[in-house]
Short mmCIF file of C-alpha atoms in Angstrom, two decimals:
data_model
loop_
_atom_site.label_atom_id
_atom_site.label_comp_id
_atom_site.label_asym_id
_atom_site.label_seq_id
_atom_site.Cartn_x
_atom_site.Cartn_y
_atom_site.Cartn_z
CA MET A 1 -18.72 5.00 16.62
CA GLN A 2 -20.70 5.42 13.42
CA ARG A 3 -22.82 2.41 12.54
CA VAL A 4 -23.46 1.30 9.01
CA ASN A 5 -26.24 -0.91 7.73
CA PRO A 6 -24.93 -4.41 7.02
CA PRO A 7 -24.49 -4.91 3.29
CA SER A 8 -26.43 -7.64 1.57
CA GLN A 9 -24.19 -10.68 1.72
CA PRO A 10 -22.65 -11.39 -1.67
CA THR A 11 -21.78 -14.78 -3.05
CA LEU A 12 -18.22 -15.42 -1.93
CA ALA A 13 -15.71 -18.07 -2.92
CA CYS A 14 -14.26 -19.97 0.01
CA GLU A 15 -11.39 -21.64 -1.80
CA ALA A 16 -8.46 -19.36 -2.53
CA PRO A 17 -9.85 -17.17 -5.35
CA SER A 18 -7.79 -15.46 -7.97
CA PRO A 19 -7.66 -11.65 -7.92
CA ALA A 20 -10.25 -11.70 -10.73
CA THR A 21 -12.82 -13.64 -8.66
CA SER A 22 -16.05 -11.73 -8.14
CA LEU A 23 -18.15 -11.22 -5.05
CA SER A 24 -21.25 -11.55 -7.23
CA VAL A 25 -22.53 -14.27 -9.53
CA ARG A 26 -21.58 -12.32 -12.64
CA PRO A 27 -18.04 -11.22 -12.00
CA PRO A 28 -16.57 -7.84 -12.47
CA PRO A 29 -13.03 -8.08 -11.11
CA ILE A 30 -12.40 -7.65 -7.40
CA ARG A 31 -10.37 -4.53 -6.79
CA THR A 32 -7.83 -3.64 -4.17
CA PRO A 33 -8.31 -0.36 -2.30
CA PRO A 34 -8.31 2.56 -4.72
CA HIS A 35 -5.63 4.42 -2.77
CA ALA A 36 -3.46 1.32 -3.21
CA SER A 37 -4.21 0.56 -6.85
CA GLN A 38 -3.58 4.18 -7.83
CA VAL A 39 0.05 3.92 -6.77
CA PRO A 40 2.19 4.70 -9.86
CA PRO A 41 3.02 1.48 -11.70
CA GLN A 42 6.31 0.20 -10.30
CA ALA A 43 7.72 -3.28 -9.87
CA ASP A 44 7.25 -3.01 -6.12
CA SER A 45 3.76 -1.45 -6.17
CA LEU A 46 1.19 -2.91 -3.77
CA VAL A 47 -0.78 -4.55 -6.57
CA SER A 48 2.21 -6.47 -7.88
CA LEU A 49 3.48 -7.08 -4.35
CA LEU A 50 0.22 -8.74 -3.31
CA GLN A 51 0.58 -11.24 -6.14
CA ARG A 52 3.27 -12.90 -4.03
CA TYR A 53 0.72 -13.54 -1.27
CA PRO A 54 -2.16 -15.78 -2.40
CA ILE A 55 -5.70 -15.13 -1.25
CA MET A 56 -6.72 -17.81 1.25
CA TRP A 57 -10.20 -16.54 2.10
CA GLN A 58 -12.61 -13.91 0.89
CA GLY A 59 -15.70 -13.11 2.90
CA LEU A 60 -17.66 -11.00 5.34
CA MET A 61 -16.21 -10.07 8.74
CA ALA A 62 -18.59 -8.94 11.47
CA LEU A 63 -18.10 -7.15 14.80
CA LYS A 64 -21.20 -6.17 16.74
CA ASN A 65 -23.34 -4.39 14.10
CA ASP A 66 -20.47 -3.60 11.73
CA HIS A 67 -19.53 -5.56 8.62
CA ALA A 68 -16.74 -5.42 6.05
CA VAL A 69 -15.84 -7.60 3.07
CA VAL A 70 -12.17 -8.59 3.07
CA GLN A 71 -9.64 -10.74 1.27
CA MET A 72 -7.10 -12.52 3.46
CA HIS A 73 -3.65 -12.91 1.90
CA PHE A 74 -1.35 -15.70 3.12
CA ILE A 75 1.85 -14.26 4.62
CA SER A 76 3.56 -17.12 6.44
CA GLY A 77 3.09 -20.29 8.46
CA ASN A 78 1.04 -23.36 7.59
CA PRO A 79 -1.65 -22.69 4.92
CA MET A 80 -3.55 -25.79 6.09
CA VAL A 81 -4.29 -23.97 9.35
CA ALA A 82 -6.11 -21.28 7.37
CA ARG A 83 -7.97 -23.82 5.26
CA GLY A 84 -9.04 -25.76 8.31
CA SER A 85 -10.20 -22.79 10.35
CA LEU A 86 -11.76 -20.08 8.17
CA PRO A 87 -15.51 -20.68 7.95
CA CYS A 88 -17.03 -22.27 4.86
CA SER A 89 -20.38 -23.87 4.14
CA PRO A 90 -20.55 -27.48 2.89
CA ASP A 91 -21.01 -26.21 -0.67
CA GLY A 92 -17.75 -24.26 -0.47
CA LEU A 93 -19.06 -20.72 0.09
CA ALA A 94 -17.46 -18.47 2.70
CA LEU A 95 -19.46 -17.96 5.87
CA PRO A 96 -19.24 -14.74 7.92
CA LEU A 97 -16.34 -14.52 10.36
CA ARG A 98 -17.91 -13.00 13.46
CA ILE A 99 -15.73 -11.54 16.21
CA ALA A 100 -17.35 -12.40 19.52
CA GLN A 101 -14.49 -11.86 22.01
CA ARG A 102 -11.52 -9.59 22.63
CA MET A 103 -8.00 -10.21 23.89
CA ARG A 104 -6.24 -7.38 25.67
CA LEU A 105 -2.95 -6.35 24.07
CA GLU A 106 -1.04 -7.19 27.24
CA GLN A 107 2.46 -8.62 27.39
CA GLN A 108 1.46 -12.01 28.76
CA GLN A 109 -1.23 -12.49 26.10
CA LEU A 110 1.06 -11.38 23.26
CA GLU A 111 3.86 -13.66 24.46
CA GLY A 112 1.44 -16.59 24.18
CA VAL A 113 0.67 -15.69 20.56
CA ALA A 114 4.38 -15.18 19.84
CA ARG A 115 5.17 -18.68 21.15
CA LYS A 116 2.61 -20.18 18.77
CA VAL A 117 4.10 -18.24 15.85
CA GLN A 118 7.44 -19.93 16.54
CA MET A 119 5.79 -23.31 15.77
CA GLU A 120 5.79 -23.40 11.98
CA GLN A 121 3.06 -26.01 11.59
CA GLU A 122 0.80 -24.65 14.33
CA HIS A 123 -0.02 -21.20 12.98
CA CYS A 124 -0.81 -19.12 9.94
CA ILE A 125 -0.41 -15.35 9.40
CA LEU A 126 -2.70 -13.51 7.00
CA LEU A 127 -3.22 -9.90 5.96
CA ALA A 128 -6.86 -8.80 5.64
CA LEU A 129 -7.56 -6.03 3.11
CA PRO A 130 -10.93 -4.58 2.01
CA CYS A 131 -12.33 -5.68 -1.34
CA GLY A 132 -15.47 -5.02 -3.34
CA ARG A 133 -17.30 -5.15 -6.66
CA ASP A 134 -15.95 -1.82 -7.89
CA ALA A 135 -13.93 1.19 -6.71
CA MET A 136 -16.86 2.74 -4.80
CA ASP A 137 -17.62 -0.54 -3.04
CA VAL A 138 -13.94 -0.95 -2.09
CA LEU A 139 -13.96 2.55 -0.62
CA GLN A 140 -17.11 1.72 1.37
CA GLN A 141 -15.63 -1.54 2.66
CA SER A 142 -12.41 0.29 3.55
CA ASN A 143 -14.40 2.83 5.59
CA ASN A 144 -16.36 0.00 7.24
CA LEU A 145 -13.14 -1.79 8.16
CA ARG A 146 -11.49 1.32 9.54
CA GLN A 147 -14.45 2.64 11.54
CA GLY A 148 -16.09 -0.57 12.69
CA PHE A 149 -13.04 -2.75 13.32
CA ILE A 150 -9.67 -0.96 13.39
CA THR A 151 -10.69 2.12 15.38
CA TYR A 152 -12.84 0.07 17.75
CA LEU A 153 -10.09 -2.44 18.53
CA GLN A 154 -7.47 0.28 18.89
CA LEU A 155 -9.67 2.16 21.36
CA LYS A 156 -10.19 -1.05 23.33
CA GLN A 157 -6.45 -1.84 23.05
CA ALA A 158 -7.43 -5.32 22.03
CA ALA A 159 -7.38 -7.93 19.29
CA GLY A 160 -10.57 -9.58 18.11
CA ILE A 161 -10.91 -13.29 18.88
CA VAL A 162 -12.83 -16.01 17.05
CA ASN A 163 -12.81 -19.58 18.38
CA ILE A 164 -13.26 -22.17 15.61
CA ALA A 165 -14.31 -25.74 16.31
CA ALA A 166 -13.42 -28.62 14.01
CA PRO A 167 -16.37 -30.08 12.07
CA GLY A 168 -18.46 -32.29 14.33
CA SER A 169 -16.84 -30.96 17.51
CA GLN A 170 -17.93 -28.42 20.10
CA GLN A 171 -14.39 -27.83 21.35
CA PRO A 172 -12.28 -25.06 19.73
CA SER A 173 -9.51 -26.36 17.50
CA TYR A 174 -8.26 -22.95 16.33
CA VAL A 175 -8.12 -19.42 17.69
CA VAL A 176 -8.25 -16.59 15.16
CA HIS A 177 -6.54 -13.43 16.47
CA ILE A 178 -7.45 -10.26 14.56
CA PHE A 179 -5.06 -7.38 15.25
CA PRO A 180 -5.49 -3.73 14.30
CA ALA A 181 -2.36 -1.75 13.50
CA CYS A 182 -0.36 -1.81 16.75
CA GLU A 183 3.21 -2.40 17.87
CA PHE A 184 2.82 -6.19 17.94
CA ALA A 185 1.18 -6.36 14.49
CA ASN A 186 3.65 -3.95 12.92
CA ASP A 187 6.66 -5.76 14.41
CA SER A 188 5.31 -9.09 13.15
CA LEU A 189 4.86 -7.78 9.60
CA ALA A 190 8.21 -5.99 9.67
CA ARG A 191 9.97 -9.21 10.65
CA ILE A 192 8.32 -11.29 7.90
CA THR A 193 7.76 -8.85 5.04
CA PRO A 194 8.94 -5.27 5.66
CA ASP A 195 8.15 -4.23 2.07
CA LEU A 196 4.49 -5.18 2.54
CA LEU A 197 4.30 -3.34 5.88
CA HIS A 198 5.60 -0.21 4.15
CA ARG A 199 2.92 -0.48 1.46
CA VAL A 200 -0.10 -1.05 3.73
CA THR A 201 0.75 1.40 6.51
CA ASP A 202 -1.74 3.99 5.25
CA ILE A 203 -4.37 1.48 4.09
CA ALA A 204 -7.14 -0.04 6.21
CA HIS A 205 -5.87 -3.51 7.11
CA LEU A 206 -5.87 -6.13 9.85
CA LEU A 207 -3.23 -8.71 10.74
CA VAL A 208 -4.76 -12.14 11.29
CA ILE A 209 -2.88 -14.81 13.24
CA ILE A 210 -4.56 -18.21 13.43
CA ALA A 211 -3.17 -20.68 15.96
CA THR A 212 -4.05 -24.25 16.81
CA VAL A 213 -5.32 -24.96 20.30
#
């Protein structure tokens, strides 16, 4: 797997930023992937479609030596689960989300996640898409996401796992499941928002399911 040098960490907003929020101190607008934003302007284009799904978190994801900057769009569930679990510093800046464990995509494991998803207040589903300062940066982050995260997890037939403890506690309060494109992820998106699944099929993306412990 090709390794890339970690990018210098930009200043990132932890609270749900608007699509115009910058990754740097002086903001050019954040862009969606160029192969998405170049879709002919239609009412159901990806750009307009994503406006229905607010950005809950924008920051750096890490897996081993690979890094990618992503925006996580709220799809369904309890938004307070996302706010309580995704890492932020005390001054409100997003901290890196580092994948340290894997969960095999086995029936028993997936059934456990599916049971949590049936509890409306106990989960949150997000869609992670690459973002950057300009079109070239978005393309770089898209490549990073595909090579360092999606391909790796697909080869391992696994989802990435991040355990998040509540402030002041050592015990996990949330489990962040990070799925590459797979049958479980695609079925989940198709059930909730089939139009969005259709639009992101050919774009580097991850499905993120956060569940309470």
